[in-house]
PDB file of C-alpha atoms and ligand atoms in Angstrom:
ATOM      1  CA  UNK X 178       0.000   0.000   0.000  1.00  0.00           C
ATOM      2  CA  UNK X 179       1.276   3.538  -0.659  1.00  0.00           C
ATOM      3  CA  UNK X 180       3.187   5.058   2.389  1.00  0.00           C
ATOM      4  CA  UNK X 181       4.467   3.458   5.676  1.00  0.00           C
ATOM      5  CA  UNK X 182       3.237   1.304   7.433  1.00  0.00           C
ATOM      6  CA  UNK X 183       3.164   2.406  11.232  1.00  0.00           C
ATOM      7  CA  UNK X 184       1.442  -0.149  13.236  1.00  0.00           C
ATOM      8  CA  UNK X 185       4.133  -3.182  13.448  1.00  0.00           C
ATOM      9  CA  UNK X 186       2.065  -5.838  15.077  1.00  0.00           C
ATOM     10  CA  UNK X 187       2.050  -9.052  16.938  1.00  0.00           C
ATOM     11  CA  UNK X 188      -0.050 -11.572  16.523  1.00  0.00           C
ATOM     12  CA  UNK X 189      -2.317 -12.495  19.199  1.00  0.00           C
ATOM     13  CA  UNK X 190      -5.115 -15.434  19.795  1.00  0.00           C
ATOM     14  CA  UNK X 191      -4.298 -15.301  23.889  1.00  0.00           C
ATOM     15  CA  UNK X 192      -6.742 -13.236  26.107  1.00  0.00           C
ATOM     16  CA  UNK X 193      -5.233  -9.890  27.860  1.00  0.00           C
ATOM     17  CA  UNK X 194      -6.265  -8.228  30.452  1.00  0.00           C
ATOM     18  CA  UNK X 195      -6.812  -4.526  28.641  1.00  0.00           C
ATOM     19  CA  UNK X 196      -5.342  -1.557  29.554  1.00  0.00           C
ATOM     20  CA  UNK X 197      -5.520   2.087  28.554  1.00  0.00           C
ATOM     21  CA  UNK X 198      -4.670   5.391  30.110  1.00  0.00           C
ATOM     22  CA  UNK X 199      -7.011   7.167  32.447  1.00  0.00           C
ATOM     23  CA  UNK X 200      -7.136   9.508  30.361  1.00  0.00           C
ATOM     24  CA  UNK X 201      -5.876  10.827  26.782  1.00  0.00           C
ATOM     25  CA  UNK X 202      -3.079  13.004  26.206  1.00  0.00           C
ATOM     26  CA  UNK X 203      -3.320  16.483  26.467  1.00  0.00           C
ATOM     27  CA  UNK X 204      -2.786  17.063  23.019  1.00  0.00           C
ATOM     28  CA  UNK X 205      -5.707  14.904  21.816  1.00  0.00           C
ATOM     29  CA  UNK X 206      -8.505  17.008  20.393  1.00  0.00           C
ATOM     30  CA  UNK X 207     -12.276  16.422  21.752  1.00  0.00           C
ATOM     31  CA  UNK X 208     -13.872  14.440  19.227  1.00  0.00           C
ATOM     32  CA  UNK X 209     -16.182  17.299  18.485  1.00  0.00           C
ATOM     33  CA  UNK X 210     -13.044  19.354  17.673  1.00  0.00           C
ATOM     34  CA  UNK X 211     -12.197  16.180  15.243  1.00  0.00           C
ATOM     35  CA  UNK X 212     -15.323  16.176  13.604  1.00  0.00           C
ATOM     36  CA  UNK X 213     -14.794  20.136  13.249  1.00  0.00           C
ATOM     37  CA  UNK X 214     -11.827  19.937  11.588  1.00  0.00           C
ATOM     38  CA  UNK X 215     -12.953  17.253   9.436  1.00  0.00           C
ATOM     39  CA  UNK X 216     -15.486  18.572   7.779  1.00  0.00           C
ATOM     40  CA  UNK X 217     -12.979  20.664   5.718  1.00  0.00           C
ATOM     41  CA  UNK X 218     -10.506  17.871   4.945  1.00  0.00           C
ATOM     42  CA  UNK X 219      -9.005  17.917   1.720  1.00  0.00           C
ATOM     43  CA  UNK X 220      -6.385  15.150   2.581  1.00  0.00           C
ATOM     44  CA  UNK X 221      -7.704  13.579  -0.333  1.00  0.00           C
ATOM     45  CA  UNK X 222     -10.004  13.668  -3.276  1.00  0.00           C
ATOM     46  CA  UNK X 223     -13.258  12.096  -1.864  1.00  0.00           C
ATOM     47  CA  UNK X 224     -14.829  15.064  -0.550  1.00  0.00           C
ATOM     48  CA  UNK X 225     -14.906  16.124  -4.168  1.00  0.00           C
ATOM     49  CA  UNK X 226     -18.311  13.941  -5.054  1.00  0.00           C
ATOM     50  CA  UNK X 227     -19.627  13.692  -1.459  1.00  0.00           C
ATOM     51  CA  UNK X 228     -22.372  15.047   0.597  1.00  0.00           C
ATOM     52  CA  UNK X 229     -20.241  15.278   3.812  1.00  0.00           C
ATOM     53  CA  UNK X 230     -17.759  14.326   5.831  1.00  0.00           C
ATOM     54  CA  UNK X 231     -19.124  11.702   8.075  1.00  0.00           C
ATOM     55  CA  UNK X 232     -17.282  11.780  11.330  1.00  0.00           C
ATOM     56  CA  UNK X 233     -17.239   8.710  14.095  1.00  0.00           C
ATOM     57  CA  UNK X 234     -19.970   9.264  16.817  1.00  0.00           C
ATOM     58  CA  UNK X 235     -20.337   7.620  20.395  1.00  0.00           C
ATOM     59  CA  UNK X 236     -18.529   8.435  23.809  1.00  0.00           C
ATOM     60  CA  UNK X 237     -15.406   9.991  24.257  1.00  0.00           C
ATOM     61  CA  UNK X 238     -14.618   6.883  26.732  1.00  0.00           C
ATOM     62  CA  UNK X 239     -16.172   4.486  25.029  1.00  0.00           C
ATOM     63  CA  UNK X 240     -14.561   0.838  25.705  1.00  0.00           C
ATOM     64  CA  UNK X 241     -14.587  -0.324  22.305  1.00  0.00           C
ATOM     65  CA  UNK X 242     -14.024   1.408  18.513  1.00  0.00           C
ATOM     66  CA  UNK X 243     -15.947  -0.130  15.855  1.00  0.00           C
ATOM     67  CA  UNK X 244     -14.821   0.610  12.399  1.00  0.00           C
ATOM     68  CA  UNK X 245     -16.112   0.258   9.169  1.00  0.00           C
ATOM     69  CA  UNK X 246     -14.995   0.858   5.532  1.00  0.00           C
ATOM     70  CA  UNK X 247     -16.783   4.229   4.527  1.00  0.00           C
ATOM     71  CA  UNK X 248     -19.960   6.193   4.535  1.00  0.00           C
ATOM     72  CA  UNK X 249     -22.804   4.534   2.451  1.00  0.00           C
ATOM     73  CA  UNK X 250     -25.803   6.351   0.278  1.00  0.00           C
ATOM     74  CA  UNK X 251     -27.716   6.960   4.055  1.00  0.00           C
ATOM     75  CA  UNK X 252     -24.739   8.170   5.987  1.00  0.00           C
ATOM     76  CA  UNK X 253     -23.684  10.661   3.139  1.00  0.00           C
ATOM     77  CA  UNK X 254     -27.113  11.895   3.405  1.00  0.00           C
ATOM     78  CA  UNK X 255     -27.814  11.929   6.378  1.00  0.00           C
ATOM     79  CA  UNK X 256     -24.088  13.015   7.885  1.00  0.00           C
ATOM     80  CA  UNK X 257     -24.167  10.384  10.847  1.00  0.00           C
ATOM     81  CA  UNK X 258     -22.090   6.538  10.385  1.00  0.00           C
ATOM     82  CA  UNK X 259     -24.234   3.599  10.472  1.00  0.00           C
ATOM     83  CA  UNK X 260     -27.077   4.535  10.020  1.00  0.00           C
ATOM     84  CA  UNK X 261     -28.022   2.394   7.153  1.00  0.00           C
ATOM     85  CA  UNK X 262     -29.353  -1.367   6.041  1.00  0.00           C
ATOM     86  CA  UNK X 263     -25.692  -2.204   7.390  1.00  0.00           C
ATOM     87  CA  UNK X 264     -25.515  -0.123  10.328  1.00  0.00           C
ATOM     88  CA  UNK X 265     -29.297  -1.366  11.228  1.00  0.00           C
ATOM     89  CA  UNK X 266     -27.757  -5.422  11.324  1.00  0.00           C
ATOM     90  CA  UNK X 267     -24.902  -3.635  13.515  1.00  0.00           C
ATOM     91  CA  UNK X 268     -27.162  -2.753  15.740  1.00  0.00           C
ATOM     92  CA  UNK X 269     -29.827  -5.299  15.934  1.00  0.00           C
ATOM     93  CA  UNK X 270     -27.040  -8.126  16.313  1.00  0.00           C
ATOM     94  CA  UNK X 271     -25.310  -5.893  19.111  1.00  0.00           C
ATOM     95  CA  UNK X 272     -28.201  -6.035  20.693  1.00  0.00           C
ATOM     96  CA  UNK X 273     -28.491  -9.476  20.312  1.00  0.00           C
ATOM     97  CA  UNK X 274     -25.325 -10.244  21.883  1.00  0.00           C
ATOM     98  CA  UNK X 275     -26.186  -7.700  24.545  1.00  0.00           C
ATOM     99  CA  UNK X 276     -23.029  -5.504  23.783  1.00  0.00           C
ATOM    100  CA  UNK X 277     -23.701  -2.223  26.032  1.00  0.00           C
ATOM    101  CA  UNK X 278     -24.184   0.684  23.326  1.00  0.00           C
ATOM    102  CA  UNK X 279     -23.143   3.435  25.661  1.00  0.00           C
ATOM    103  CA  UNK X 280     -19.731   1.396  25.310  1.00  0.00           C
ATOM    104  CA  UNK X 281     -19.353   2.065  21.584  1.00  0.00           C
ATOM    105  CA  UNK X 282     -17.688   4.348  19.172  1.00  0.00           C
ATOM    106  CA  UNK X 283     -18.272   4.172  15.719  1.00  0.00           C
ATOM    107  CA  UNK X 284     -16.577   4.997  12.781  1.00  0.00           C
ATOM    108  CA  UNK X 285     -15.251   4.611   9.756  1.00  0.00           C
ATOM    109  CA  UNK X 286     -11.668   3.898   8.016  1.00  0.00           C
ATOM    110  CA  UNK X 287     -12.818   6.700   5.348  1.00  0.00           C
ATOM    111  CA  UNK X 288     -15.238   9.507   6.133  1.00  0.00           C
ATOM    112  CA  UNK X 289     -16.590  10.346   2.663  1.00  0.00           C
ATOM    113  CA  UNK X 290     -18.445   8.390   0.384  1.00  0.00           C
ATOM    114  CA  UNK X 291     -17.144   7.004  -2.731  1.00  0.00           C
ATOM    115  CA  UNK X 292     -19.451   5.742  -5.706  1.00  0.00           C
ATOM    116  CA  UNK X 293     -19.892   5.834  -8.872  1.00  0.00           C
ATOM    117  CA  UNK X 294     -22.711   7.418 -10.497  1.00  0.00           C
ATOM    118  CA  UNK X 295     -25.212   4.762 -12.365  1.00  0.00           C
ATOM    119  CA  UNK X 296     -28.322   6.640 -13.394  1.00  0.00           C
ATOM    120  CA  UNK X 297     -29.905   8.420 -10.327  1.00  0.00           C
ATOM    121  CA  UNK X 298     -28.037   5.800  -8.291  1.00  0.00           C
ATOM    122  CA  UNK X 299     -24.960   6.228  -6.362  1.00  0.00           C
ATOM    123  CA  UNK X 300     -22.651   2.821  -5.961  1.00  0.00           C
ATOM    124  CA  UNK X 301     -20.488   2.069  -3.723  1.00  0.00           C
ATOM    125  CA  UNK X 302     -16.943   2.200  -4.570  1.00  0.00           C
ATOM    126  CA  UNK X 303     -13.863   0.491  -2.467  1.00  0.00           C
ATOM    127  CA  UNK X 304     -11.871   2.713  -1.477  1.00  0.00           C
ATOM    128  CA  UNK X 305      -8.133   2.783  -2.542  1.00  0.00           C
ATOM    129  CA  UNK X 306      -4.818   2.404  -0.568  1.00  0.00           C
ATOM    130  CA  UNK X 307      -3.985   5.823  -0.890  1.00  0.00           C
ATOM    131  CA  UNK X 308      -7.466   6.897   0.229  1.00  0.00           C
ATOM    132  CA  UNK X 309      -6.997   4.878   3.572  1.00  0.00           C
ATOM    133  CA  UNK X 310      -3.720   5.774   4.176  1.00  0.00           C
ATOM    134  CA  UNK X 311      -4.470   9.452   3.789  1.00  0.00           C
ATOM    135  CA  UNK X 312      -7.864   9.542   5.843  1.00  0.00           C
ATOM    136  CA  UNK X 313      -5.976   7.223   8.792  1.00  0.00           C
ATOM    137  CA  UNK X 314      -4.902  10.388   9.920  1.00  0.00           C
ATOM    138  CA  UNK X 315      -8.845  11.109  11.519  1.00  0.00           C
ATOM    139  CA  UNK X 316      -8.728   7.839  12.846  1.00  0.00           C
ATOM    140  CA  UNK X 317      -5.666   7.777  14.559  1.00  0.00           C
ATOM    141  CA  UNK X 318      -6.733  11.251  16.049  1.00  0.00           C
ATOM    142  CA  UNK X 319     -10.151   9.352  17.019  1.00  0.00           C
ATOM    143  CA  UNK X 320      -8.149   6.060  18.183  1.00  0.00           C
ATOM    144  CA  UNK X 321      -5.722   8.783  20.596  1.00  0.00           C
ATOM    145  CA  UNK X 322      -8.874  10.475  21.660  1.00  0.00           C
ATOM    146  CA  UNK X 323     -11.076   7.740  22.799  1.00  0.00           C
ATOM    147  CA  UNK X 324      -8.051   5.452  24.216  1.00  0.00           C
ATOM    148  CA  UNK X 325     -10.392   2.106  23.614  1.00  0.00           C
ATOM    149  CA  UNK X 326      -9.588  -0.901  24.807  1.00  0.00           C
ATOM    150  CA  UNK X 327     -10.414  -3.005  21.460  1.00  0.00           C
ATOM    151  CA  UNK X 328     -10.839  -2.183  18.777  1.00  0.00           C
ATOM    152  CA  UNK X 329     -12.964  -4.011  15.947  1.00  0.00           C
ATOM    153  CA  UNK X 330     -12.783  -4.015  12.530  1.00  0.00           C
ATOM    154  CA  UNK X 331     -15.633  -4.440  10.445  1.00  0.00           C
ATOM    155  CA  UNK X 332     -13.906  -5.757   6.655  1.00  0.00           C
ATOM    156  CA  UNK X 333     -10.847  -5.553   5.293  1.00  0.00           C
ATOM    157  CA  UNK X 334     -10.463  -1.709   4.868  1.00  0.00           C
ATOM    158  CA  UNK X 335     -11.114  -1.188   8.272  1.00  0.00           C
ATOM    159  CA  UNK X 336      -8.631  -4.042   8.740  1.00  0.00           C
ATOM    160  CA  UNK X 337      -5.908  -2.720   6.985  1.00  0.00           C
ATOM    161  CA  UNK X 338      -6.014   0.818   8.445  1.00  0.00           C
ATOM    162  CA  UNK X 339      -6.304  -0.345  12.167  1.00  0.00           C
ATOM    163  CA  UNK X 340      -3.723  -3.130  11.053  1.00  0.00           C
ATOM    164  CA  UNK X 341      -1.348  -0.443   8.594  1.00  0.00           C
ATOM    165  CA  UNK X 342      -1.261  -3.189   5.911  1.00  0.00           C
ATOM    166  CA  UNK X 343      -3.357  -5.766   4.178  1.00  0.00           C
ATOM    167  CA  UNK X 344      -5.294  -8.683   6.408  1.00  0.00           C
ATOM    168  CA  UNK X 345      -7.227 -11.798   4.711  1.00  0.00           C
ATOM    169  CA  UNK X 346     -10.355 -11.498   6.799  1.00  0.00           C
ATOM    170  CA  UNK X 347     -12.083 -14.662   6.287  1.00  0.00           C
ATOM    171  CA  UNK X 348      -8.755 -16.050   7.287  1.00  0.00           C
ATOM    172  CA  UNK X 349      -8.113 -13.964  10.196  1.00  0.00           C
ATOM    173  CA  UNK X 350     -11.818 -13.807  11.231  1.00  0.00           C
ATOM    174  CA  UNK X 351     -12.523 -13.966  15.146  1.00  0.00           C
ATOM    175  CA  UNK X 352      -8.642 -13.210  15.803  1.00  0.00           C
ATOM    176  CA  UNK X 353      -7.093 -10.425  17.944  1.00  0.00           C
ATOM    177  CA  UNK X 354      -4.212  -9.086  16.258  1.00  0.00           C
ATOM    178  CA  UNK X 355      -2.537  -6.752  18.884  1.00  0.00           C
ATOM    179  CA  UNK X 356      -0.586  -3.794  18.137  1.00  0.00           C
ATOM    180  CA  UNK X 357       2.693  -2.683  18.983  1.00  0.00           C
ATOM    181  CA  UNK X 358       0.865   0.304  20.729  1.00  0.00           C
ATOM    182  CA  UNK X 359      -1.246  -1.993  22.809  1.00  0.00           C
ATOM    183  CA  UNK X 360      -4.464  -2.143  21.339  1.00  0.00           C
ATOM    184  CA  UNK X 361      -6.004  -4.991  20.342  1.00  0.00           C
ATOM    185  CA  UNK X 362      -7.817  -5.625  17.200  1.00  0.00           C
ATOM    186  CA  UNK X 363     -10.775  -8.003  16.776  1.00  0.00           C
ATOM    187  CA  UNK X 364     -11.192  -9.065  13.529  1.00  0.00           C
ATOM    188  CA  UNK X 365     -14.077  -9.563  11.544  1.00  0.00           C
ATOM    189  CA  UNK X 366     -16.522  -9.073   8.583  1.00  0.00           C
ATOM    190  CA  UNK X 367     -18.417  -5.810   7.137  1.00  0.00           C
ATOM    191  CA  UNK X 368     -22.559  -6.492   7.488  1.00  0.00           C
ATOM    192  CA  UNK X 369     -23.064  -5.726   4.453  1.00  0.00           C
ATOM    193  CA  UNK X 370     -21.447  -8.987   3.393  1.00  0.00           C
ATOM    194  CA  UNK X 371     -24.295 -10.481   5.224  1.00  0.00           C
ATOM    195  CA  UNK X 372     -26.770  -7.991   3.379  1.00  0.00           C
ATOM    196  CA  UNK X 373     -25.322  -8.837  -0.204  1.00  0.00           C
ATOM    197  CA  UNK X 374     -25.868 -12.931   0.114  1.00  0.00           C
ATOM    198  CA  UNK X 375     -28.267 -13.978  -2.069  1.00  0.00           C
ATOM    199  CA  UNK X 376     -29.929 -17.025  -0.568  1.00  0.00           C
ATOM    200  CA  UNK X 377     -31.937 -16.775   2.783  1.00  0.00           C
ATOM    201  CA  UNK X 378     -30.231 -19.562   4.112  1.00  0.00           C
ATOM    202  CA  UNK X 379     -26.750 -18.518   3.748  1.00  0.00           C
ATOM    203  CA  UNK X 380     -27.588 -15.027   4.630  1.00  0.00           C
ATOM    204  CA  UNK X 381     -29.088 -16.894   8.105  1.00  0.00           C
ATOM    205  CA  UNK X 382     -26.100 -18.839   8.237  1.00  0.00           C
ATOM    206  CA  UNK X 383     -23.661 -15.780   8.193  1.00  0.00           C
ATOM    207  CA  UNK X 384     -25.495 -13.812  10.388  1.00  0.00           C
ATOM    208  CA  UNK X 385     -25.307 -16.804  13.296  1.00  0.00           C
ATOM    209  CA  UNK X 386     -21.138 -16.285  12.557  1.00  0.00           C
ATOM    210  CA  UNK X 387     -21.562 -12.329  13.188  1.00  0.00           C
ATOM    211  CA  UNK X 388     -24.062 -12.889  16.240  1.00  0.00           C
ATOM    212  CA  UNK X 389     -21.022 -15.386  17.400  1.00  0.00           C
ATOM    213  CA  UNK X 390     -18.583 -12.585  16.595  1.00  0.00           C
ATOM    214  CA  UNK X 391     -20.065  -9.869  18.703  1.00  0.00           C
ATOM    215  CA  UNK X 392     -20.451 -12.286  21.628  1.00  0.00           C
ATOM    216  CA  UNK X 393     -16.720 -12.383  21.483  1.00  0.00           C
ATOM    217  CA  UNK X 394     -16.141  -9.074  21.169  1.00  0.00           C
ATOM    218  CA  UNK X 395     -18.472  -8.762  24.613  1.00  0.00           C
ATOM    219  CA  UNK X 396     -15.798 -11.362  26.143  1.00  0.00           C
ATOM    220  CA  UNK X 397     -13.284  -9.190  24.892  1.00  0.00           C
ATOM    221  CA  UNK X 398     -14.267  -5.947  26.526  1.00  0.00           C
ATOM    222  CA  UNK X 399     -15.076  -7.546  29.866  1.00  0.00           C
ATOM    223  CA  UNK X 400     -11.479  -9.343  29.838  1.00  0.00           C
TER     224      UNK X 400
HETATM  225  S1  SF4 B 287     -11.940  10.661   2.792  1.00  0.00           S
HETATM  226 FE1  SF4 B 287     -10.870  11.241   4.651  1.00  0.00          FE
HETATM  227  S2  SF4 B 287      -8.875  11.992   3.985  1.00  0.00           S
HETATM  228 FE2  SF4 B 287     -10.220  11.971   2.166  1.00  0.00          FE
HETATM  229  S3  SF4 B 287     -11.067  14.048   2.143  1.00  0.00           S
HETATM  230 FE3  SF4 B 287     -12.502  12.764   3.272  1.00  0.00          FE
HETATM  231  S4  SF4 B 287     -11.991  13.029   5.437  1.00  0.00           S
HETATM  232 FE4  SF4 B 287     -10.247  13.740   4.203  1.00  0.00          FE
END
């Protein structure tokens, strides 16, 4: 991927006790300061085509980061992450696993939608290395901010900017790759993997992995 890499990591399937810092460094910005700034970013050229920046949203000591890959149609609209047909099966399977909400922070790797334009549709469009590499910079703010003790990512963008380089998901699914600053990342799938499987069954199927995920991830922050 273009750039450095800064997160050198170790690999990790063992449980550790979390720790953080009390509190964040005084030169870490209140997320509303982030989300602020970042509605001017020009880091790169996705603001070009999109609505707005969508910035991460939750408590400033939130236990846990969730992290996605970008904005969809919904969130560019409506300027708030998640809040779509894959933010909706984030929530409902939260729920389901009885992860506490007020815990949770979430984001996304990149905070402007990118699409392509087919009729009066917008679709969604990955993301490239340079685009993750350049928006990591809000993250890492959020990341110093917030001080979480996990961190999850949510696909293989998120993966690769929590991570600082390329992680085979399905491989990797359900592991905790730690970093060297600490932080540990639980890795998983996007939702809207579940939401683009065709048959009922599989889609069933895959959702029972996710639910099985985020009952982990509960583990997780309680360990
Ligand atoms: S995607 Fe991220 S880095 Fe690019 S302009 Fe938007 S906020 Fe800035």
């Amino acid at each position: 991927m273009a750039g450095t890499t800064p997160h050198e990591t170790t690999i990790s399937g063992r449980r550790v006790r979390a720790t953080r810092a009390e509190s964040p460094p005084d030169d870490a910005a209140p997320i509303a300061e982030l989300r602020d700034e970042a509605t001017g970013c020009r880091r790169c050229p996705l603001w070009r085509n999109a609505t707005q920046t969508v910035f991460g949203e939750g408590p400033e000591d939130a236990e846990v980061i969730f992290v996605g890959e970008q904005p969809g149609d919904q969130e560019d609209r409506a300027g708030k992450p998640f809040v779509g047909p894959a933010g909706r099966m984030l929530n409902a399977t939260l729920e389901d696993a009885d992860v506490d909400r007020r815990k949770v922070y979430v984001t996304n790797a990149v905070k402007h939608f990118k699409f392509e334009p087919r009729g009066k549709r917008r679709i969604h469009s990955k993301p490239n290395a340079g685009e993750v590499q350049a928006c990591r910079w809000w993250l890492d703010k959020e990341i110093g901010r917030i001080r979480p003790r996990l961190a999850v990512a949510l696909g293989s963008t998120a993966a690769q900017s929590l991570i600082g380089r390329a992680v085979p998901v399905l491989k990797r699914r359900g592991e905790v790759i730690e970093r060297n600053d600490g932080l540990r990342v639980f890795i998983t799938i996007h939702p809207s993997l579940i939401l683009r499987m065709r048959e009922e069954e599989d889609k069933e199927a895959e959702r029972e992995r996710f639910l099985k995920d985020m009952r982990k991830v509960k583990q997780l922050m309680a360990g």
